[in-house]
mmCIF file of C-alpha atoms in Angstrom:
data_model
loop_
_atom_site.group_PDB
_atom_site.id
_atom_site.type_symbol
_atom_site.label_atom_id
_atom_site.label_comp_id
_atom_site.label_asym_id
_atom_site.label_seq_id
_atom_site.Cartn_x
_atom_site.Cartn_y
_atom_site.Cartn_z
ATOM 1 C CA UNK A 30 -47.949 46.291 -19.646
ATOM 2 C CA UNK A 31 -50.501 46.589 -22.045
ATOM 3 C CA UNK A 32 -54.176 45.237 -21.359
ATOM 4 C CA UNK A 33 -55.560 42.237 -22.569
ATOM 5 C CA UNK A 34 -58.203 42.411 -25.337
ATOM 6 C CA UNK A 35 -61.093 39.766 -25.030
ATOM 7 C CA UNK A 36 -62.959 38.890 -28.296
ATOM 8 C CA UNK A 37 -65.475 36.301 -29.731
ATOM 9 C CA UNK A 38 -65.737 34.877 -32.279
ATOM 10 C CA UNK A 39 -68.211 32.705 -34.950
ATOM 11 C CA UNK A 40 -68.649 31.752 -38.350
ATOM 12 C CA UNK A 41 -72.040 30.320 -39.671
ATOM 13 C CA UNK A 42 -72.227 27.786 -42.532
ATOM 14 C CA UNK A 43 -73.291 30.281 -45.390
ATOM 15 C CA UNK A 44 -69.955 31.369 -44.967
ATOM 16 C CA UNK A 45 -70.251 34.896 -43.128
ATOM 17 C CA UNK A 46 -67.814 35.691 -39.789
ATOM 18 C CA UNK A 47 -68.168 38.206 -37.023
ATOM 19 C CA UNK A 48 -65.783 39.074 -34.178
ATOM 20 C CA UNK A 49 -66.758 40.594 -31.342
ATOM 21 C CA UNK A 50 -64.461 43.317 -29.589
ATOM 22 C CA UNK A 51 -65.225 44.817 -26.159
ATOM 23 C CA UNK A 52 -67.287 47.799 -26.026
ATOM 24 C CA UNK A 53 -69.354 45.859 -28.969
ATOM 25 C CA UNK A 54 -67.239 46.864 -31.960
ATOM 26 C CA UNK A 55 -68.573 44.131 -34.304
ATOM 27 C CA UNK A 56 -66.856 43.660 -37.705
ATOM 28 C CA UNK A 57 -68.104 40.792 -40.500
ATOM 29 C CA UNK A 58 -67.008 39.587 -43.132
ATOM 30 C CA UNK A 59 -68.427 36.902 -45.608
ATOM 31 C CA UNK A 60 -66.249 34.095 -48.140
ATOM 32 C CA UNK A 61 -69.099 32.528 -50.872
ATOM 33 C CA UNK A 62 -68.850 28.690 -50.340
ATOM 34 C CA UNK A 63 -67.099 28.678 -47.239
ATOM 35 C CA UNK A 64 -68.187 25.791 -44.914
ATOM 36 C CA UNK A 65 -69.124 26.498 -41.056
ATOM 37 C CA UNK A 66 -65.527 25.436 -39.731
ATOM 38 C CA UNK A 67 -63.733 27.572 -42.369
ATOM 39 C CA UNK A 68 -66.079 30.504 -41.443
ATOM 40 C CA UNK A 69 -65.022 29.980 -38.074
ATOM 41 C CA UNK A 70 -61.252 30.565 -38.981
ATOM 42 C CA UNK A 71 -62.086 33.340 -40.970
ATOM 43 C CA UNK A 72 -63.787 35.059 -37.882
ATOM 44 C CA UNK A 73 -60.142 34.862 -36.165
ATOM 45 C CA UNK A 74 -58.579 35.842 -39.267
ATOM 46 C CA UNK A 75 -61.227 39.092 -39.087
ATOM 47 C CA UNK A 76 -59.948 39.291 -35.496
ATOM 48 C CA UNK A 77 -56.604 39.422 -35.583
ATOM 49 C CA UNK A 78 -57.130 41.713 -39.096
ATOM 50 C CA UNK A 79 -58.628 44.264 -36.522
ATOM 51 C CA UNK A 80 -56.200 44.518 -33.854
ATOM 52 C CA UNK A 81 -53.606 46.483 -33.321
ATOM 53 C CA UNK A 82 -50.099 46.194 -33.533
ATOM 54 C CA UNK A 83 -48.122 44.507 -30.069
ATOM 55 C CA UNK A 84 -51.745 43.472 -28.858
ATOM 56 C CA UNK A 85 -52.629 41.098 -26.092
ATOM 57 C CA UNK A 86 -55.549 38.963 -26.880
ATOM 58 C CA UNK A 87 -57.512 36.539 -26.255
ATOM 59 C CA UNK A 88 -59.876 34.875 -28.696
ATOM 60 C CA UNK A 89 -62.781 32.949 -27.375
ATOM 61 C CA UNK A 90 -64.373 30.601 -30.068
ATOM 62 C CA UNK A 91 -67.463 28.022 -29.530
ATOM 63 C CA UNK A 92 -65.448 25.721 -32.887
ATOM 64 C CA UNK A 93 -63.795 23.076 -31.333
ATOM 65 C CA UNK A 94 -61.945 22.559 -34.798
ATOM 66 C CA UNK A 95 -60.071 25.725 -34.867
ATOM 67 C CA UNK A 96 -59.104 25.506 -30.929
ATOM 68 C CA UNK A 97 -57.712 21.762 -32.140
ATOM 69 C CA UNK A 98 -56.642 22.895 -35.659
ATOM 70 C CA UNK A 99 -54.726 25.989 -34.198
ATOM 71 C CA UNK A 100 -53.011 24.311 -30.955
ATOM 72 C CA UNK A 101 -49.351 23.625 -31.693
ATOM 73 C CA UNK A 102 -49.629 20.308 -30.795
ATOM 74 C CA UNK A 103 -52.265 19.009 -33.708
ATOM 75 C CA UNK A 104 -51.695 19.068 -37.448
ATOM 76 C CA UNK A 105 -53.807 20.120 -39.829
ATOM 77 C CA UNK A 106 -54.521 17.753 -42.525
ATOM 78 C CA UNK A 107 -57.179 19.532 -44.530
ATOM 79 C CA UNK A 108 -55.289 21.514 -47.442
ATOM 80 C CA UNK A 109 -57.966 24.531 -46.540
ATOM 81 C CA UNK A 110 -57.648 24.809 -42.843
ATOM 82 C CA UNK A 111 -53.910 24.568 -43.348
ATOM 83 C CA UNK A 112 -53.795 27.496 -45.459
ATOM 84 C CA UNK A 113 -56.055 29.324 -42.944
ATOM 85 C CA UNK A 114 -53.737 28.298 -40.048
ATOM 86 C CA UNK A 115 -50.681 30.059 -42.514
ATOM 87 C CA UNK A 116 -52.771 32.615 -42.593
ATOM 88 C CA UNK A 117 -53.206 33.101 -38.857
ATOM 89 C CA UNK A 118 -49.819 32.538 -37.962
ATOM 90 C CA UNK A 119 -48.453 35.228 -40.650
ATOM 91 C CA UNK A 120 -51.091 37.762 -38.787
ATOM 92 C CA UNK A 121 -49.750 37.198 -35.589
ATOM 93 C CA UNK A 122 -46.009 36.979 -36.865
ATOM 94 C CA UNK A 123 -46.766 40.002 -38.352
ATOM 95 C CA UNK A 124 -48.133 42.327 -35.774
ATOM 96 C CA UNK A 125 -46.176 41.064 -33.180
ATOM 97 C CA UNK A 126 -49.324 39.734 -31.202
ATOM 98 C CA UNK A 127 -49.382 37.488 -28.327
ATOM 99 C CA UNK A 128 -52.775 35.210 -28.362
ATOM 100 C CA UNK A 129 -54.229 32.835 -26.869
ATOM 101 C CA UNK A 130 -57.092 30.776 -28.021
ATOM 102 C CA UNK A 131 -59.587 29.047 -26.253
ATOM 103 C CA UNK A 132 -62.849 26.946 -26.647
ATOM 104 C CA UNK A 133 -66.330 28.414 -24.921
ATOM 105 C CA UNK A 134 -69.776 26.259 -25.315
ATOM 106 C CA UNK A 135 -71.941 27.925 -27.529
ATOM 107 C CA UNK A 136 -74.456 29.376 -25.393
ATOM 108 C CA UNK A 137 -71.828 31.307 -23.803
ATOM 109 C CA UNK A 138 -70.691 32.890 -27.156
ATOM 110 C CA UNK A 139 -72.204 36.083 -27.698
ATOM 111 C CA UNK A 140 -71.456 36.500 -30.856
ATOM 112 C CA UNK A 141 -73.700 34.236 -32.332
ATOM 113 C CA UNK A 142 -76.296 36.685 -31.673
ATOM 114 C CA UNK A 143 -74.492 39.261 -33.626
ATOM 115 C CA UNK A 144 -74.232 36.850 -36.451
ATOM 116 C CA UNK A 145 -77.992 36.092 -36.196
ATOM 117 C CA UNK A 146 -79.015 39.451 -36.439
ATOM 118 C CA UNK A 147 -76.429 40.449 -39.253
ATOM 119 C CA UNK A 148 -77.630 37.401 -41.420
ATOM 120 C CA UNK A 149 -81.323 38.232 -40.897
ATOM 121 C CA UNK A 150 -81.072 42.005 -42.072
ATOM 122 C CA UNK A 151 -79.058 40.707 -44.983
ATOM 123 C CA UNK A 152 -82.108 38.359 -46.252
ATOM 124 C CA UNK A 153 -84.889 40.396 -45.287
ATOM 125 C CA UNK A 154 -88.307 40.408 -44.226
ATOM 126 C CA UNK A 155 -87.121 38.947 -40.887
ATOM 127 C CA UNK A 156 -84.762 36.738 -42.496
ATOM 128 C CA UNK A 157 -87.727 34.619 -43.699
ATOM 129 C CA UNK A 158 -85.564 33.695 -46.877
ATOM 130 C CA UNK A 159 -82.526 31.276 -46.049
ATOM 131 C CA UNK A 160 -79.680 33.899 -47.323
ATOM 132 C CA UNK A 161 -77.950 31.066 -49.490
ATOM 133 C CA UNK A 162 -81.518 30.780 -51.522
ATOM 134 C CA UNK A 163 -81.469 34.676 -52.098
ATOM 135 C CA UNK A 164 -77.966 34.603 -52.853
ATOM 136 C CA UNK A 165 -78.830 32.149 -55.479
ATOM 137 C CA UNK A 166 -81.665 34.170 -56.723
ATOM 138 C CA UNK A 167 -79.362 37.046 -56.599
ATOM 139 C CA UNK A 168 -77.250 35.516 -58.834
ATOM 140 C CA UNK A 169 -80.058 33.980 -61.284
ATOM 141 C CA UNK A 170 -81.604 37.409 -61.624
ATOM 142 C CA UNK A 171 -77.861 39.278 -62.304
ATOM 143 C CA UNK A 172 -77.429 36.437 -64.928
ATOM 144 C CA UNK A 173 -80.731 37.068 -66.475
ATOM 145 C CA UNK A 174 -80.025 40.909 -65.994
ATOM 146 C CA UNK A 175 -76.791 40.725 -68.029
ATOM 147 C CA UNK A 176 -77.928 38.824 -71.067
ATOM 148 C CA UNK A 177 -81.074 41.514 -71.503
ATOM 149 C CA UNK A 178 -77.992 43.888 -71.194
ATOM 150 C CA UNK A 179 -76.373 42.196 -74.122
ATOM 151 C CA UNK A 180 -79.341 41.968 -76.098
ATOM 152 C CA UNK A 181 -79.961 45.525 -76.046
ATOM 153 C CA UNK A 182 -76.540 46.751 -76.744
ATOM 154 C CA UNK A 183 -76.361 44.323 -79.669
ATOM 155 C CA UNK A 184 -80.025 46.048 -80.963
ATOM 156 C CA UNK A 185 -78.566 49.720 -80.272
ATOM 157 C CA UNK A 186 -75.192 48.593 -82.168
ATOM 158 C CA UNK A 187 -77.640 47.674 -85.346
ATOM 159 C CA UNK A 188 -79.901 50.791 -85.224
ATOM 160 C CA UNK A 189 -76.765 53.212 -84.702
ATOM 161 C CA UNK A 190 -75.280 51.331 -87.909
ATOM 162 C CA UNK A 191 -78.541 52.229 -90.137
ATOM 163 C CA UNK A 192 -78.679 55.576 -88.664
ATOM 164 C CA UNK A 193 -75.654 56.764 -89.935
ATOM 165 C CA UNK A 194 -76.578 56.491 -93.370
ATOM 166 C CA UNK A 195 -79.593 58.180 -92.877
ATOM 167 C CA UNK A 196 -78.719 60.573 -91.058
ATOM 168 C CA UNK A 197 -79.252 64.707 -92.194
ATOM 169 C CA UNK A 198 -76.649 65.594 -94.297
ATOM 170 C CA UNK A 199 -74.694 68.784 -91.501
ATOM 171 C CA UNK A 200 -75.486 71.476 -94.096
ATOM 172 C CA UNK A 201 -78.677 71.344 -94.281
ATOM 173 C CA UNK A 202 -78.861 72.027 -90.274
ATOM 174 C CA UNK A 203 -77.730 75.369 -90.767
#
């Protein structure tokens, strides 16, 4: 019988997921404008992306959402979690893996650290900018980046127009 794989997961409410596999494989991933609980379904989405096929898991989560959202018993109501819950179910459907899923308090999930850490080296000097403010500024400065772009290949358009007609005639070259 194969072994049981343990892994933890979180999500954090700019949107980025980790999942936590024994022996410390880590894995991320990141959705822009995804809210804390739908972070938290990606990171099992991540999870079960990662493991192999006729696996025996179990996925430890501090979101009390997903454990409720993802028990057969509950519903899910909101149009997003629902399609994350598809999405789940496909995975597991899928790859022929038998989970279980279960709630941990926070300070026992590791993976929050991992998270931490990944989000601080992403922003920087310590993490001393909030990563959805550099994002933003990211995204200012690429906007501002392409319209100089534009400018400039709109100037080199005109001065490659004038120059050939004044260019040196090709007999005269040799």
């Amino acid at each position: 019988m194969q072994e049981r794989i343990d892994i933890v997961v979180d999500g954090s409410g700019d949107g980025h997921s980790v999942a936590l596999f024994p022996g410390e494989e880590v894995f991320f991933s990141y959705e822009r404008g995804a809210s804390n609980n739908e972070a938290e379904f990606n990171a099992v989405i991540l999870a079960l992306e990662h493991l192999p096929e006729y696996s025996r898991a179990t996925i430890r989560t501090d979101s009390q959402v997903v454990v409720w959202h993802l028990s057969e018993y509950q519903k899910s109501c909101h149009s997003t979690f629902l399609r994350k819950k598809v999405a789940i179910k496909d995975l597991i459907v899928t790859k022929n893996i038998r989970l279980d899923i279960q709630w941990i308090p926070r300070k026992q999930n590791n993976a929050d650290r991992y998270l931490k850490h990944y989000i601080a080296s992403l922003c920087g000097a310590g993490g001393a900018e909030p990563l959805y403010r550099r994002v933003r500024r990211l995204e200012n400065e690429n906007t501002r980046l392409r319209a100089r772009l534009k400018r400039a290949m709109k100037m080199l358009e005109r001065r490659s127009s004038f120059a050939s007609d004044t260019g040196i005639p090709l007999e005269m070259l040799q």
